[in-house]
Short mmCIF file of C-alpha atoms in Angstrom, two decimals:
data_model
loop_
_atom_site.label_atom_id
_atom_site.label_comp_id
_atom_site.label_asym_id
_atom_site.label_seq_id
_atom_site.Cartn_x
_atom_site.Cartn_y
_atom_site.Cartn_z
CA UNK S 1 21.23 57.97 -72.28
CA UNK S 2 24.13 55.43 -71.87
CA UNK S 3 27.28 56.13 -72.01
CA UNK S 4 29.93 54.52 -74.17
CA UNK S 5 33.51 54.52 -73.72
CA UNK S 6 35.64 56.67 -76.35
CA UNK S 7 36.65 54.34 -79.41
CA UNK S 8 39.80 54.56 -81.43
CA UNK S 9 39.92 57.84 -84.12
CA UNK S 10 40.54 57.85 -87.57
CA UNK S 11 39.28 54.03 -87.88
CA UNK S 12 37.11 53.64 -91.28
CA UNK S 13 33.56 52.99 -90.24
CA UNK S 14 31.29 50.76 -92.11
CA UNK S 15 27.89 52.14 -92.87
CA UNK S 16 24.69 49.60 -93.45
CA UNK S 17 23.06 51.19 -95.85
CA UNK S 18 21.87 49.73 -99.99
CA UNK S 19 20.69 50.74 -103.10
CA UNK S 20 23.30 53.85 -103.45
CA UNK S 21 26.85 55.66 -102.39
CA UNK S 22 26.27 58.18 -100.15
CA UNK S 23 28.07 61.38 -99.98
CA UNK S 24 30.05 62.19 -96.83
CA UNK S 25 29.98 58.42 -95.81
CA UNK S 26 32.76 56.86 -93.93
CA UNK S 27 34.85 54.07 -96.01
CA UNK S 28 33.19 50.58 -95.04
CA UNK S 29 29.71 52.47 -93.88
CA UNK S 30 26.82 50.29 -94.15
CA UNK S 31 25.02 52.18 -96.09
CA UNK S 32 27.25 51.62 -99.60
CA UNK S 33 24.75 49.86 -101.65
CA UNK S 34 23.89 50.13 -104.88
CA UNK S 35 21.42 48.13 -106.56
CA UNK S 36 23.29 46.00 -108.73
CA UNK S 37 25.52 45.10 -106.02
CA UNK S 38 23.47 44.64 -103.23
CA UNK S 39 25.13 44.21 -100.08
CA UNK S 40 23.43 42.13 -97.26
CA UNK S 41 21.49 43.66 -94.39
CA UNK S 42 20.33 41.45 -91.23
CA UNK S 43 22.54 38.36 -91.07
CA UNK S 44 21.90 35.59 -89.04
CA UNK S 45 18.46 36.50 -88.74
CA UNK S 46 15.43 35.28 -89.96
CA UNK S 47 11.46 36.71 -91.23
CA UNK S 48 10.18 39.04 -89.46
CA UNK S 49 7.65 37.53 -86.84
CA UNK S 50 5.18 40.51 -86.09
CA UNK S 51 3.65 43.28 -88.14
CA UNK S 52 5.65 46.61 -88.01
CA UNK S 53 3.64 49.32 -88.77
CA UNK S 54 5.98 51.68 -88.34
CA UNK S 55 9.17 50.34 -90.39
CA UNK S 56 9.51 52.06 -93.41
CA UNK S 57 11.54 51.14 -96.87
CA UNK S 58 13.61 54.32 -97.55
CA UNK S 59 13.71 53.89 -101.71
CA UNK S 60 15.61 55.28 -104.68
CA UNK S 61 14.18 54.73 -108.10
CA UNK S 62 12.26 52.08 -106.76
CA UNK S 63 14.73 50.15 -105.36
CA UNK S 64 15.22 49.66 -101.32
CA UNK S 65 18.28 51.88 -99.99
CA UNK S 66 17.51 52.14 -96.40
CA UNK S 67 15.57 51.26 -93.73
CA UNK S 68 13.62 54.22 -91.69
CA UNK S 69 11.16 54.40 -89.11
CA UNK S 70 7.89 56.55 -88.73
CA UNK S 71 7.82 58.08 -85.33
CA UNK S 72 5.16 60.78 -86.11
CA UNK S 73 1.89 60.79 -89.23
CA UNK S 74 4.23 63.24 -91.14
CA UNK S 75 8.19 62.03 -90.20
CA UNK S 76 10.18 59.38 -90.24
CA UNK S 77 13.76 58.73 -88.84
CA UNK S 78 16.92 57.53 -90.78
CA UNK S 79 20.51 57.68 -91.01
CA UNK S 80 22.12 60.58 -92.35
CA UNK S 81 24.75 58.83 -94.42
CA UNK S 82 21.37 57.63 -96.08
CA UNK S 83 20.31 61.02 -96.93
CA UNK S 84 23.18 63.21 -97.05
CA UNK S 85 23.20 63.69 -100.86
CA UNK S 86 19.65 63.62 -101.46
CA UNK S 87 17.26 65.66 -102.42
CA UNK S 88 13.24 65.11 -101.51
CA UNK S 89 12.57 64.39 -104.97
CA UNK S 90 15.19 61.59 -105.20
CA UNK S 91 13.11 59.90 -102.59
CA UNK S 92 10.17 57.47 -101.77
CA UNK S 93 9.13 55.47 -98.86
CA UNK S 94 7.41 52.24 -98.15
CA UNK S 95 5.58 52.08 -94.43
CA UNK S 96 4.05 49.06 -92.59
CA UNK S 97 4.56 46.40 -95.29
CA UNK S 98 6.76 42.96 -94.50
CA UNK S 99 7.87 43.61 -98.17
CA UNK S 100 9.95 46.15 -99.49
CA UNK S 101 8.71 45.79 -102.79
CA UNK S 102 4.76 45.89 -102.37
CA UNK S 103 1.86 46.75 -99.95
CA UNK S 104 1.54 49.02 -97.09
CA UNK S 105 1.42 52.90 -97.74
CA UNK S 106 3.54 54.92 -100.22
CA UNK S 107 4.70 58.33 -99.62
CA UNK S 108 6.76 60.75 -100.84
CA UNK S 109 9.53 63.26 -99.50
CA UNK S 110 8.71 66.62 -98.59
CA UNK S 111 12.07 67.99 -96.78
CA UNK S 112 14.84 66.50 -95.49
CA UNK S 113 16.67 67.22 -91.97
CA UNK S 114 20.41 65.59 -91.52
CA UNK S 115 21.33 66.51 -87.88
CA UNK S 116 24.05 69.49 -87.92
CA UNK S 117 26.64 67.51 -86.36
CA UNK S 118 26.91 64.87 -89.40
CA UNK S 119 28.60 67.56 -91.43
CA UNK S 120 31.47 68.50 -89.45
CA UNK S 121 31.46 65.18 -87.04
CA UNK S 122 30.83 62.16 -89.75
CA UNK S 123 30.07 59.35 -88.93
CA UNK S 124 29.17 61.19 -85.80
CA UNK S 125 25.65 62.96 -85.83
CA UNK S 126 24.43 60.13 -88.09
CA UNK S 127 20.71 60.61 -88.04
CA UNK S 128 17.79 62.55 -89.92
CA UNK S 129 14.41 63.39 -90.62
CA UNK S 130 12.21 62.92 -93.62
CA UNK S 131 8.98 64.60 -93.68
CA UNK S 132 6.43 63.13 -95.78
CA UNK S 133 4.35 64.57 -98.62
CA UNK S 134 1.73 63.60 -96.70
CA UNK S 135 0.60 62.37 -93.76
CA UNK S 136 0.70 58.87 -92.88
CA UNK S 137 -2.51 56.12 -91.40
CA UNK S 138 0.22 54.23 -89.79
CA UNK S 139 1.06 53.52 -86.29
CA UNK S 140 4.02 55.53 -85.31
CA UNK S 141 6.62 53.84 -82.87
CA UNK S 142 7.87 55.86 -79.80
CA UNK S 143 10.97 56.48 -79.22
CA UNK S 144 12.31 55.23 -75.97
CA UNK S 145 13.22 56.98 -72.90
CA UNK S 146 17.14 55.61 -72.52
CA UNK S 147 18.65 53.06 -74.75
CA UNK S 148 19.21 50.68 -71.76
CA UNK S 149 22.38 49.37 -69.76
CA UNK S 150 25.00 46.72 -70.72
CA UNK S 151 22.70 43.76 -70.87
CA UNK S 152 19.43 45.02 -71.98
CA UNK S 153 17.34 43.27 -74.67
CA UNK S 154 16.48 44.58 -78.12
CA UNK S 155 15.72 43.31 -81.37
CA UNK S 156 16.78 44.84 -85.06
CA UNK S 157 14.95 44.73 -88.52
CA UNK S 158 15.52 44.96 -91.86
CA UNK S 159 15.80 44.05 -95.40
CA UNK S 160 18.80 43.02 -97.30
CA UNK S 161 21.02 40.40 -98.21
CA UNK S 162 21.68 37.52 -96.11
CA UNK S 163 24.82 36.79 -96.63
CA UNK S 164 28.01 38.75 -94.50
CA UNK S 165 30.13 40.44 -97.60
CA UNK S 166 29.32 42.84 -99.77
CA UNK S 167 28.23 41.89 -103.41
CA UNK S 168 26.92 38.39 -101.83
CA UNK S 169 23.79 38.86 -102.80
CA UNK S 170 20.35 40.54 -103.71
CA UNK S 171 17.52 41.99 -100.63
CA UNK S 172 15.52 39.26 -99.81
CA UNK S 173 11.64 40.56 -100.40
CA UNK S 174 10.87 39.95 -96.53
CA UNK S 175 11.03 41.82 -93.69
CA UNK S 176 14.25 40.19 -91.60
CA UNK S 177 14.62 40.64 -87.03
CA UNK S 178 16.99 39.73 -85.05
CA UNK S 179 17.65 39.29 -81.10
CA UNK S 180 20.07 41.86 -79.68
CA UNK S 181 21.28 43.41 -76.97
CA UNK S 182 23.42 46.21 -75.78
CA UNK S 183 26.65 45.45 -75.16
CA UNK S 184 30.16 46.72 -73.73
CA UNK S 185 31.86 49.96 -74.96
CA UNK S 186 35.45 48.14 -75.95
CA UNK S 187 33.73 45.46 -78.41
CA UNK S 188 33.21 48.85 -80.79
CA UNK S 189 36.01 50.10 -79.50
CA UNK S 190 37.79 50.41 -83.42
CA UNK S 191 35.22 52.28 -84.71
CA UNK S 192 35.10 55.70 -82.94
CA UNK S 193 31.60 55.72 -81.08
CA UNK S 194 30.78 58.85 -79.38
CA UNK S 195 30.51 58.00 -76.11
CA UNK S 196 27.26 59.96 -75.24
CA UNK S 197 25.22 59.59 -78.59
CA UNK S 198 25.80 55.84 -79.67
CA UNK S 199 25.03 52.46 -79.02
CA UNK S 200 27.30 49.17 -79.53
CA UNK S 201 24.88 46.62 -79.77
CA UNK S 202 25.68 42.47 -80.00
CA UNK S 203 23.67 39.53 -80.68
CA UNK S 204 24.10 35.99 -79.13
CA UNK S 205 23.82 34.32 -82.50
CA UNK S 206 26.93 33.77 -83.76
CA UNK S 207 27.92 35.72 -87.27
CA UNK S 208 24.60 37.70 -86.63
CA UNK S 209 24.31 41.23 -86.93
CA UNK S 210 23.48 43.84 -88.73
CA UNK S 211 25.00 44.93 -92.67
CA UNK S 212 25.31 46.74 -95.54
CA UNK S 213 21.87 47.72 -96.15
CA UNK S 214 20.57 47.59 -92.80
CA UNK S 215 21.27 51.97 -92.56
CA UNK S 216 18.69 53.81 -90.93
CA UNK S 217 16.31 50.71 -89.51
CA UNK S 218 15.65 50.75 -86.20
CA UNK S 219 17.03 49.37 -82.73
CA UNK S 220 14.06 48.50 -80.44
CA UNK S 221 13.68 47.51 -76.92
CA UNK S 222 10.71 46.20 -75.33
CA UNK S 223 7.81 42.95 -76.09
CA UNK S 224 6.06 42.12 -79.38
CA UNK S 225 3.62 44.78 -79.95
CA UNK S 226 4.72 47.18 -77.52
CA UNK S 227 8.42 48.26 -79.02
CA UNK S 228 9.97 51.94 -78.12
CA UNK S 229 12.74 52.82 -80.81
CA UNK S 230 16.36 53.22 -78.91
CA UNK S 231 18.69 53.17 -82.10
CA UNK S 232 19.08 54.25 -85.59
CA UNK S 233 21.58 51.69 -87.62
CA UNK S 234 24.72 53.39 -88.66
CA UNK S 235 27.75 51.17 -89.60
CA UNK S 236 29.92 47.89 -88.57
CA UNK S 237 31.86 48.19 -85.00
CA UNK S 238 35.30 46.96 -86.96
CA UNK S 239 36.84 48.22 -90.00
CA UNK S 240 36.83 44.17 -90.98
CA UNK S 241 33.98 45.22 -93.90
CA UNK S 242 32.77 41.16 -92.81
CA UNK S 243 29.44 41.60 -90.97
CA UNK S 244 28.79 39.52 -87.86
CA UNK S 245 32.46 39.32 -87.12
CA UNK S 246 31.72 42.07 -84.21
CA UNK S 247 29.04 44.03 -83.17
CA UNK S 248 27.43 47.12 -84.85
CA UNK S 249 27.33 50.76 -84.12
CA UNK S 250 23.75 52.25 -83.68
CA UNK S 251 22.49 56.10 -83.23
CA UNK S 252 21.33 56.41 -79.60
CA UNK S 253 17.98 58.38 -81.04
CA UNK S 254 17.30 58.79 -77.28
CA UNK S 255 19.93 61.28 -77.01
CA UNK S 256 18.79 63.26 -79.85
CA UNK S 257 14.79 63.06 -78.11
CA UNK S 258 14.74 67.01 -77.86
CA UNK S 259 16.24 67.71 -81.32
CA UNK S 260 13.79 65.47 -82.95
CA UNK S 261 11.16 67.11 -81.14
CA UNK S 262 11.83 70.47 -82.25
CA UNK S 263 12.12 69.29 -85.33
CA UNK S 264 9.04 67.29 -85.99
CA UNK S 265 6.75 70.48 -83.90
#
């Protein structure tokens, strides 16, 4: 697990998710969509180059809210600010498909798990499990063994809006990646990061990072084909609610390894 310096308190966060309001989410959290005001997702990026078996649509009344990741046949890993006022009926999920909208392998919600911390520590704690309503054919992705030093390589998916503010836009249909890397503490350093269970992560493009509607996707390190999950997206890394303008503020899901595992046995 890296560590990552203390950020300023009381800062407004912004979440990444789309498609609806959570409850309990910080102001400017990435995860304030709603579906008739879509806010973007990956920008800067472009389509997805590989098959991800793994990624997941996290949807509400059809519509794409979240982005999730399938780490075991029967679970899948999201943001809590995604979930936090849900119930398993308000749910659906999309797995392995480069659309949102069509293809790969539906499933439904069985239960829903929003790591204890979220309610007392918000945005801290921001990550939860879904179990399915069945389980799934897909390939799982593995989560990581450390999220990696200042420096190290990853890449971020998604769906969402292109375009850096929020109303901007509607979800493009495809699958969106982007090059990334972990970066220094201070460049989050207004949006209170725990230092011991998040990630501030950076991308060399200019005005490219994740956004509203990226929530719950994954962080990934490693080569095409061979990816280990480090982060869970979670909100901006400035209260500016203009995405790209800094970097963004990721779940180190290596840190919570052993809950997830208790969990998901």
């Amino acid at each position: 697990m890296r560590r990552l310096s203390t950020l300023l308190g009381g800062v407004a966060a912004l979440a990444l998710s789309a498609g609806f309001a959570p409850a309990a989410v910080a102001a400017d959290d990435p995860g304030e969509l709603i579906a008739s005001d879509a806010e973007p997702l990956i920008v800067g990026g472009h389509e997805a180059t590989e098959q991800y078996d793994f990624m997941a649509s996290l949807q509400r009344e059809g519509s794409h809210s979240c982005g999730a990741s399938l780490i075991d046949p029967q679970w899948v890993l999201t943001a809590a600010h995604c979930v936090a006022d849900a119930k398993p009926g308000d749910l659906g999920l999309r797995i392995g498909s480069p659309t949102w909208s069509s293809g790969g392998e539906e499933a439904g919600v069985a239960e829903i798990v929003v790591h204890p911390d979220y309610a007392t520590n918000s945005p801290n704690g921001d990550i939860a499990l879904l179990k399915l309503d069945h389980a799934a054919s897909r390939t799982p992705v593995e989560i990581a063994d450390a999220s990696g030093e200042v420096g190290t390589p990853s890449r971020i998916i998604g769906w969402g809006v292109t375009c850096p503010v929020r109303g901007c836009g509607e979800p493009p249909e495809q699958l969106q990646e982007l090059e990334t890397n972990v970066t220094e503490d201070g460049a989050c350093s207004l949006s209170s990061i725990d230092p011991a269970t998040e990630i501030c992560t950076a991308s060399s493009e200019p005005l490219a990072n994740a956004c509203f509607g990226d929530s719950g996707g994954p962080q990934l390190e490693g080569t095409p084909g061979d990816w280990r999950l480090t982060g869970v997206t979670s909100r901006l890394g400035s209260p500016v609610p203009v995405c790209g303008t800094a970097p963004s503020v990721y779940t180190d899901a290596t840190a919570y390894a052993d809950w997830i595992s208790s969990t998901i046995s």
